[in-house]
Amino acid sequence: MNILQCGRFSLQLNRPLVMGIVNVTPDSFSDGGHFQQVGAALAHAEKLLADGADILDIGGESTRPGAAFVSEVEEIHRVIPVITALQALNVPLSVDTRKAAVMHAALDSGVDLVNDISALEEEGALELLAKSNAAVCLMHKQGEPQNMQSTPSYTDVLAEVTHYLRQRRDAALAAGIAHQRLLLDPGFGFGKNLEHNVALFRGLPMLLQSLATPLLIGVSRKSMLGQITGQAVHERMPASIAAALMAAQAGSAVIRVHDVRETVDALKVWRALQ
Ligand code: YH5
């Protein structure tokens, strides 16, 4: 049986796991400051856990196309109090960051998984993770969040993403990170237009077969679903469920979502009727 070694936990991959998204970013409707931000994130995390999340993914930097820069210090101040407060709950905690300093602080605070949209490319990140026993998600992107959606360009998106993920996986293995700690992610929406995202999605079974490493998929509420349905970001839950089920059918190990309760139910039905 496939397992994911994830810090304090050893997770069975005999069904798709649901990773719930916990954003610790300033919300546009209130300016109650840091204390309120952390409180809102904690309340949300507890709800996602009650809704059946298998993993909680805590992020302090918005990596949506065009989002503002967040300093190392600011990101640490956002995510560490949340990670610390959630330690007592018996659930794997993930940190969504591309900064080695944030990874370091999060690992010291006991995080179980490092989810890096830059695939541990930052100086010192591979070595840092090698010294821990946390799991790692290595994601593909083209460009940087500030500019990545301006001119995405590939000759063969599936071949190029496969090649990149293989290279980063092999770099992680060479650094001493065991295969059972690794997840790979094609990075939907990260320097990809609709055509690229569709080609990648259709290629998931091939990607999995070529790499033979468990996949994490994040499509929840993303623009590709807006382009397909015409729905605004807060009306994309049904579209997100459809995509989550298809990712499950393609053999994905972990599905990263905003709408945990709805996704968990949909996956239960998918499993029961399979
Ligand atoms: C991911 O795919 N994504 S943050 C724009 C949206 C909605 C959602 C326009 N971190 C991933 O979720 N980590 C993010 O609407 C991630 N894989 C992994 N491993 C972006 C995001 C989003 C962006």
mmCIF file of C-alpha atoms and ligand atoms in Angstrom:
data_model
loop_
_atom_site.group_PDB
_atom_site.id
_atom_site.type_symbol
_atom_site.label_atom_id
_atom_site.label_comp_id
_atom_site.label_asym_id
_atom_site.label_seq_id
_atom_site.Cartn_x
_atom_site.Cartn_y
_atom_site.Cartn_z
ATOM 1 C CA MET A 1 0.000 0.000 0.000
ATOM 2 C CA ASN A 2 1.193 3.509 -0.911
ATOM 3 C CA ILE A 3 1.849 5.739 2.049
ATOM 4 C CA LEU A 4 2.854 9.351 2.502
ATOM 5 C CA GLN A 5 5.303 9.973 5.302
ATOM 6 C CA CYS A 6 4.113 13.319 6.567
ATOM 7 C CA GLY A 7 5.908 14.521 9.713
ATOM 8 C CA ARG A 8 4.077 13.093 12.753
ATOM 9 C CA PHE A 9 1.758 11.118 10.467
ATOM 10 C CA SER A 10 1.903 8.181 8.095
ATOM 11 C CA LEU A 11 -0.979 8.662 5.667
ATOM 12 C CA GLN A 12 -2.481 5.837 3.644
ATOM 13 C CA LEU A 13 -3.071 6.754 0.029
ATOM 14 C CA ASN A 14 -5.768 4.154 -0.608
ATOM 15 C CA ARG A 15 -8.305 6.948 -1.264
ATOM 16 C CA PRO A 16 -7.852 10.564 -2.373
ATOM 17 C CA LEU A 17 -7.065 12.791 0.615
ATOM 18 C CA VAL A 18 -8.672 16.207 0.943
ATOM 19 C CA MET A 19 -6.393 19.142 1.751
ATOM 20 C CA GLY A 20 -8.361 22.135 3.062
ATOM 21 C CA ILE A 21 -7.112 25.638 2.256
ATOM 22 C CA VAL A 22 -6.543 28.035 5.171
ATOM 23 C CA ASN A 23 -5.573 31.522 4.014
ATOM 24 C CA VAL A 24 -3.976 33.859 6.533
ATOM 25 C CA THR A 25 -4.114 36.967 4.392
ATOM 26 C CA PRO A 26 -5.700 40.365 5.073
ATOM 27 C CA ASP A 27 -9.349 40.252 4.096
ATOM 28 C CA SER A 28 -10.761 43.117 2.132
ATOM 29 C CA PHE A 29 -13.882 43.429 4.300
ATOM 30 C CA SER A 30 -12.211 44.130 7.616
ATOM 31 C CA ASP A 31 -9.028 45.771 8.858
ATOM 32 C CA GLY A 32 -8.991 44.379 12.368
ATOM 33 C CA GLY A 33 -5.278 43.689 12.018
ATOM 34 C CA HIS A 34 -3.051 40.741 12.758
ATOM 35 C CA PHE A 35 -4.871 39.339 15.803
ATOM 36 C CA GLN A 36 -8.159 39.189 13.919
ATOM 37 C CA GLN A 37 -6.497 37.633 10.850
ATOM 38 C CA VAL A 38 -5.067 34.824 12.961
ATOM 39 C CA GLY A 39 -8.377 34.340 14.799
ATOM 40 C CA ALA A 40 -10.338 34.107 11.555
ATOM 41 C CA ALA A 41 -7.856 31.582 10.126
ATOM 42 C CA LEU A 42 -8.106 29.428 13.269
ATOM 43 C CA ALA A 43 -11.895 29.422 13.192
ATOM 44 C CA HIS A 44 -11.822 28.509 9.507
ATOM 45 C CA ALA A 45 -9.282 25.704 10.093
ATOM 46 C CA GLU A 46 -11.463 24.200 12.834
ATOM 47 C CA LYS A 47 -14.459 24.266 10.521
ATOM 48 C CA LEU A 48 -12.523 22.548 7.717
ATOM 49 C CA LEU A 49 -11.382 19.865 10.146
ATOM 50 C CA ALA A 50 -14.977 19.265 11.297
ATOM 51 C CA ASP A 51 -15.952 19.141 7.606
ATOM 52 C CA GLY A 52 -13.591 16.186 7.107
ATOM 53 C CA ALA A 53 -10.309 17.649 5.859
ATOM 54 C CA ASP A 54 -7.411 15.156 5.960
ATOM 55 C CA ILE A 55 -4.731 17.885 5.829
ATOM 56 C CA LEU A 56 -4.857 21.643 6.515
ATOM 57 C CA ASP A 57 -2.787 23.859 4.179
ATOM 58 C CA ILE A 58 -1.855 27.172 5.810
ATOM 59 C CA GLY A 59 -0.706 29.977 3.525
ATOM 60 C CA GLY A 60 0.297 33.570 4.260
ATOM 61 C CA GLU A 61 1.208 34.727 0.762
ATOM 62 C CA SER A 62 -1.448 35.101 -1.898
ATOM 63 C CA THR A 63 -0.043 33.631 -5.101
ATOM 64 C CA ARG A 64 -3.026 34.546 -7.222
ATOM 65 C CA PRO A 65 -1.976 36.175 -10.487
ATOM 66 C CA GLY A 66 -0.823 39.733 -9.761
ATOM 67 C CA ALA A 67 -1.001 39.521 -5.932
ATOM 68 C CA ALA A 68 1.149 41.847 -3.796
ATOM 69 C CA PHE A 69 4.598 40.883 -2.457
ATOM 70 C CA VAL A 70 4.722 39.705 1.179
ATOM 71 C CA SER A 71 7.979 39.932 3.170
ATOM 72 C CA GLU A 72 9.534 36.957 4.958
ATOM 73 C CA VAL A 73 8.892 38.532 8.366
ATOM 74 C CA GLU A 74 5.269 39.347 7.545
ATOM 75 C CA GLU A 75 4.611 35.838 6.213
ATOM 76 C CA ILE A 76 6.146 34.258 9.329
ATOM 77 C CA HIS A 77 4.014 36.484 11.567
ATOM 78 C CA ARG A 78 0.908 35.345 9.713
ATOM 79 C CA VAL A 79 1.417 31.581 9.537
ATOM 80 C CA ILE A 80 3.397 30.592 12.654
ATOM 81 C CA PRO A 81 0.726 31.525 15.250
ATOM 82 C CA VAL A 82 -1.819 29.529 13.238
ATOM 83 C CA ILE A 83 0.453 26.477 12.933
ATOM 84 C CA THR A 84 1.258 26.652 16.655
ATOM 85 C CA ALA A 85 -2.384 26.925 17.671
ATOM 86 C CA LEU A 86 -3.409 24.006 15.417
ATOM 87 C CA GLN A 87 -0.640 21.683 16.679
ATOM 88 C CA ALA A 88 -2.889 20.273 19.388
ATOM 89 C CA LEU A 89 -5.519 19.117 16.887
ATOM 90 C CA ASN A 90 -4.673 15.686 15.601
ATOM 91 C CA VAL A 91 -4.403 16.643 11.925
ATOM 92 C CA PRO A 92 -1.482 16.934 9.488
ATOM 93 C CA LEU A 93 -0.516 20.585 8.973
ATOM 94 C CA SER A 94 0.921 21.904 5.727
ATOM 95 C CA VAL A 95 2.530 25.274 5.070
ATOM 96 C CA ASP A 96 2.039 26.831 1.618
ATOM 97 C CA THR A 97 5.214 28.856 1.066
ATOM 98 C CA ARG A 98 8.128 29.298 -1.316
ATOM 99 C CA LYS A 99 10.434 31.007 1.183
ATOM 100 C CA ALA A 100 13.088 28.894 2.951
ATOM 101 C CA ALA A 101 12.951 31.144 6.046
ATOM 102 C CA VAL A 102 9.206 30.532 6.384
ATOM 103 C CA MET A 103 9.723 26.772 5.862
ATOM 104 C CA HIS A 104 12.387 26.827 8.590
ATOM 105 C CA ALA A 105 10.121 28.581 11.095
ATOM 106 C CA ALA A 106 7.192 26.318 10.177
ATOM 107 C CA LEU A 107 9.286 23.149 10.579
ATOM 108 C CA ASP A 108 10.459 24.408 13.987
ATOM 109 C CA SER A 109 6.776 24.882 14.871
ATOM 110 C CA GLY A 110 6.068 21.263 13.903
ATOM 111 C CA VAL A 111 4.507 21.498 10.439
ATOM 112 C CA ASP A 112 4.109 18.072 8.748
ATOM 113 C CA LEU A 113 4.203 19.043 5.057
ATOM 114 C CA VAL A 114 5.848 21.821 3.053
ATOM 115 C CA ASN A 115 3.789 22.784 0.017
ATOM 116 C CA ASP A 116 6.070 24.815 -2.266
ATOM 117 C CA ILE A 117 4.847 26.328 -5.548
ATOM 118 C CA SER A 118 8.568 26.822 -6.361
ATOM 119 C CA ALA A 119 9.446 23.118 -5.843
ATOM 120 C CA LEU A 120 12.246 23.848 -3.293
ATOM 121 C CA GLU A 121 14.173 25.936 -5.832
ATOM 122 C CA GLU A 122 15.043 28.620 -3.278
ATOM 123 C CA GLU A 123 18.618 28.511 -1.935
ATOM 124 C CA GLY A 124 18.881 26.151 1.043
ATOM 125 C CA ALA A 125 15.346 24.743 0.791
ATOM 126 C CA LEU A 126 16.313 21.209 -0.315
ATOM 127 C CA GLU A 127 18.916 20.892 2.460
ATOM 128 C CA LEU A 128 16.496 22.262 5.036
ATOM 129 C CA LEU A 129 13.817 19.705 4.119
ATOM 130 C CA ALA A 130 16.380 16.889 4.028
ATOM 131 C CA LYS A 131 17.077 17.543 7.730
ATOM 132 C CA SER A 132 13.371 17.227 8.595
ATOM 133 C CA ASN A 133 10.870 14.387 8.284
ATOM 134 C CA ALA A 134 8.143 16.512 6.734
ATOM 135 C CA ALA A 135 6.477 15.615 3.453
ATOM 136 C CA VAL A 136 7.072 17.928 0.473
ATOM 137 C CA CYS A 137 4.874 18.933 -2.445
ATOM 138 C CA LEU A 138 6.896 20.007 -5.501
ATOM 139 C CA MET A 139 4.838 22.105 -7.947
ATOM 140 C CA HIS A 140 5.467 23.248 -11.512
ATOM 141 C CA LYS A 141 4.942 26.859 -12.559
ATOM 142 C CA GLN A 142 6.069 28.970 -15.485
ATOM 143 C CA GLY A 143 7.153 32.502 -14.529
ATOM 144 C CA GLU A 144 6.323 34.147 -11.212
ATOM 145 C CA PRO A 145 2.859 34.960 -9.770
ATOM 146 C CA GLN A 146 3.377 38.678 -10.660
ATOM 147 C CA ASN A 147 3.638 37.938 -14.392
ATOM 148 C CA MET A 148 2.888 34.241 -14.957
ATOM 149 C CA GLN A 149 -0.440 34.668 -16.743
ATOM 150 C CA SER A 150 0.796 37.272 -19.248
ATOM 151 C CA THR A 151 2.254 34.952 -21.908
ATOM 152 C CA PRO A 152 2.279 31.293 -20.936
ATOM 153 C CA SER A 153 4.092 29.383 -23.692
ATOM 154 C CA TYR A 154 4.909 25.703 -24.253
ATOM 155 C CA THR A 155 5.697 23.458 -27.227
ATOM 156 C CA ASP A 156 4.301 20.430 -25.364
ATOM 157 C CA VAL A 157 2.921 21.380 -21.954
ATOM 158 C CA LEU A 158 2.536 17.795 -20.675
ATOM 159 C CA ALA A 159 6.076 16.792 -21.718
ATOM 160 C CA GLU A 160 7.588 19.971 -20.253
ATOM 161 C CA VAL A 161 5.760 19.722 -16.923
ATOM 162 C CA THR A 162 6.636 16.004 -16.663
ATOM 163 C CA HIS A 163 10.311 16.765 -17.352
ATOM 164 C CA TYR A 164 10.425 19.549 -14.742
ATOM 165 C CA LEU A 165 8.701 17.489 -12.043
ATOM 166 C CA ARG A 166 11.019 14.534 -12.694
ATOM 167 C CA GLN A 167 14.052 16.815 -12.334
ATOM 168 C CA ARG A 168 12.828 18.383 -9.096
ATOM 169 C CA ARG A 169 11.842 14.993 -7.672
ATOM 170 C CA ASP A 170 15.286 13.609 -8.502
ATOM 171 C CA ALA A 171 16.941 16.665 -6.925
ATOM 172 C CA ALA A 172 14.898 16.053 -3.759
ATOM 173 C CA LEU A 173 15.853 12.354 -3.715
ATOM 174 C CA ALA A 174 19.536 13.237 -4.257
ATOM 175 C CA ALA A 175 19.351 15.698 -1.337
ATOM 176 C CA GLY A 176 18.186 12.819 0.880
ATOM 177 C CA ILE A 177 14.394 13.283 0.915
ATOM 178 C CA ALA A 178 12.809 9.806 0.763
ATOM 179 C CA HIS A 179 10.349 9.032 -2.042
ATOM 180 C CA GLN A 180 7.614 8.289 0.515
ATOM 181 C CA ARG A 181 7.739 11.953 1.557
ATOM 182 C CA LEU A 182 7.094 13.353 -1.934
ATOM 183 C CA LEU A 183 4.062 14.696 -3.780
ATOM 184 C CA LEU A 184 4.198 16.231 -7.276
ATOM 185 C CA ASP A 185 1.814 18.842 -8.673
ATOM 186 C CA PRO A 186 1.424 20.107 -12.281
ATOM 187 C CA GLY A 187 0.380 23.531 -10.922
ATOM 188 C CA PHE A 188 -2.949 24.342 -12.556
ATOM 189 C CA GLY A 189 -3.179 28.045 -13.426
ATOM 190 C CA PHE A 190 0.481 28.786 -12.674
ATOM 191 C CA GLY A 191 1.664 30.105 -16.050
ATOM 192 C CA LYS A 192 -0.906 28.139 -18.032
ATOM 193 C CA ASN A 193 -3.808 29.226 -20.234
ATOM 194 C CA LEU A 194 -7.046 27.244 -20.539
ATOM 195 C CA GLU A 195 -5.689 25.120 -23.369
ATOM 196 C CA HIS A 196 -2.597 24.234 -21.307
ATOM 197 C CA ASN A 197 -4.686 23.437 -18.217
ATOM 198 C CA VAL A 198 -6.997 21.174 -20.224
ATOM 199 C CA ALA A 199 -4.071 19.345 -21.839
ATOM 200 C CA LEU A 200 -2.496 18.818 -18.414
ATOM 201 C CA PHE A 201 -5.737 17.623 -16.872
ATOM 202 C CA ARG A 202 -6.284 15.104 -19.682
ATOM 203 C CA GLY A 203 -2.655 14.069 -19.235
ATOM 204 C CA LEU A 204 -2.918 13.308 -15.493
ATOM 205 C CA PRO A 205 -3.012 9.513 -15.971
ATOM 206 C CA MET A 206 0.081 9.750 -18.232
ATOM 207 C CA LEU A 207 1.848 12.051 -15.765
ATOM 208 C CA LEU A 208 1.202 9.603 -12.955
ATOM 209 C CA GLN A 209 2.332 6.665 -15.059
ATOM 210 C CA SER A 210 5.556 8.397 -16.193
ATOM 211 C CA LEU A 211 6.561 9.614 -12.744
ATOM 212 C CA ALA A 212 5.114 6.979 -10.390
ATOM 213 C CA THR A 213 5.045 9.532 -7.547
ATOM 214 C CA PRO A 214 1.744 10.525 -5.858
ATOM 215 C CA LEU A 215 0.080 13.661 -7.258
ATOM 216 C CA LEU A 216 -1.463 16.643 -5.490
ATOM 217 C CA ILE A 217 -4.012 18.562 -7.562
ATOM 218 C CA GLY A 218 -5.247 22.116 -6.949
ATOM 219 C CA VAL A 219 -8.013 23.386 -9.204
ATOM 220 C CA SER A 220 -10.500 24.646 -6.603
ATOM 221 C CA ARG A 221 -12.206 27.917 -7.726
ATOM 222 C CA LYS A 222 -9.485 28.630 -10.263
ATOM 223 C CA SER A 223 -9.869 30.761 -13.404
ATOM 224 C CA MET A 224 -9.952 27.742 -15.707
ATOM 225 C CA LEU A 225 -13.284 26.808 -14.067
ATOM 226 C CA GLY A 226 -14.491 30.382 -14.532
ATOM 227 C CA GLN A 227 -13.506 30.242 -18.192
ATOM 228 C CA ILE A 228 -15.401 26.983 -18.685
ATOM 229 C CA THR A 229 -18.563 27.931 -16.759
ATOM 230 C CA GLY A 230 -18.665 31.741 -16.939
ATOM 231 C CA GLN A 231 -19.018 31.834 -13.129
ATOM 232 C CA ALA A 232 -17.357 34.343 -10.792
ATOM 233 C CA VAL A 233 -14.909 33.029 -8.184
ATOM 234 C CA HIS A 234 -17.476 32.552 -5.363
ATOM 235 C CA GLU A 235 -19.879 30.678 -7.665
ATOM 236 C CA ARG A 236 -17.366 27.997 -8.664
ATOM 237 C CA MET A 237 -18.058 25.334 -6.024
ATOM 238 C CA PRO A 238 -19.999 22.931 -8.311
ATOM 239 C CA ALA A 239 -17.354 23.330 -11.020
ATOM 240 C CA SER A 240 -14.660 22.652 -8.403
ATOM 241 C CA ILE A 241 -16.429 19.462 -7.275
ATOM 242 C CA ALA A 242 -16.626 18.198 -10.855
ATOM 243 C CA ALA A 243 -12.907 18.820 -11.348
ATOM 244 C CA ALA A 244 -12.063 17.214 -7.981
ATOM 245 C CA LEU A 245 -13.924 14.029 -8.935
ATOM 246 C CA MET A 246 -12.132 13.887 -12.269
ATOM 247 C CA ALA A 247 -8.787 14.383 -10.517
ATOM 248 C CA ALA A 248 -9.732 11.502 -8.196
ATOM 249 C CA GLN A 249 -10.683 9.320 -11.153
ATOM 250 C CA ALA A 250 -7.290 10.073 -12.713
ATOM 251 C CA GLY A 251 -5.606 8.638 -9.611
ATOM 252 C CA SER A 252 -4.632 11.784 -7.688
ATOM 253 C CA ALA A 253 -3.469 11.229 -4.106
ATOM 254 C CA VAL A 254 -4.339 14.622 -2.603
ATOM 255 C CA ILE A 255 -6.896 17.206 -3.713
ATOM 256 C CA ARG A 256 -6.466 20.785 -2.472
ATOM 257 C CA VAL A 257 -9.830 22.519 -2.014
ATOM 258 C CA HIS A 258 -11.680 25.427 -0.425
ATOM 259 C CA ASP A 259 -15.036 23.599 -0.103
ATOM 260 C CA VAL A 260 -14.062 20.649 2.077
ATOM 261 C CA ARG A 261 -17.502 19.449 3.196
ATOM 262 C CA GLU A 262 -18.925 19.320 -0.326
ATOM 263 C CA THR A 263 -15.801 17.681 -1.769
ATOM 264 C CA VAL A 264 -15.685 15.029 0.973
ATOM 265 C CA ASP A 265 -19.325 14.079 0.269
ATOM 266 C CA ALA A 266 -18.773 13.980 -3.488
ATOM 267 C CA LEU A 267 -15.711 11.748 -3.026
ATOM 268 C CA LYS A 268 -17.646 9.408 -0.708
ATOM 269 C CA VAL A 269 -20.282 8.917 -3.421
ATOM 270 C CA TRP A 270 -17.625 8.510 -6.118
ATOM 271 C CA ARG A 271 -15.896 5.813 -4.019
ATOM 272 C CA ALA A 272 -19.084 3.983 -3.127
ATOM 273 C CA LEU A 273 -20.343 3.844 -6.723
ATOM 274 C CA GLN A 274 -17.025 3.180 -8.389
HETATM 275 C C1 YH5 B 1 -1.853 24.476 -6.295
HETATM 276 O O1 YH5 B 1 -2.498 24.334 -7.335
HETATM 277 N N1 YH5 B 1 -2.532 26.848 -5.630
HETATM 278 S S1 YH5 B 1 -2.611 29.230 -4.283
HETATM 279 C C2 YH5 B 1 -6.729 31.671 -7.917
HETATM 280 C C3 YH5 B 1 -8.077 31.389 -7.705
HETATM 281 C C4 YH5 B 1 -8.441 30.406 -6.809
HETATM 282 C C5 YH5 B 1 -7.466 29.725 -6.115
HETATM 283 C C6 YH5 B 1 -8.842 32.961 -9.309
HETATM 284 N N2 YH5 B 1 -1.255 26.942 -3.824
HETATM 285 C C7 YH5 B 1 -1.865 25.663 -5.507
HETATM 286 O O2 YH5 B 1 -5.440 28.358 -4.809
HETATM 287 N N3 YH5 B 1 -0.312 24.699 -3.958
HETATM 288 C C8 YH5 B 1 -2.112 27.598 -4.607
HETATM 289 O O3 YH5 B 1 -9.092 32.020 -8.333
HETATM 290 C C9 YH5 B 1 -1.090 25.714 -4.369
HETATM 291 N N4 YH5 B 1 -1.047 23.476 -5.842
HETATM 292 C C10 YH5 B 1 -0.305 23.582 -4.711
HETATM 293 N N5 YH5 B 1 0.456 22.544 -4.341
HETATM 294 C C11 YH5 B 1 -3.674 29.665 -5.663
HETATM 295 C C12 YH5 B 1 -5.101 29.262 -5.523
HETATM 296 C C13 YH5 B 1 -6.119 30.020 -6.310
HETATM 297 C C14 YH5 B 1 -5.754 30.990 -7.215
#
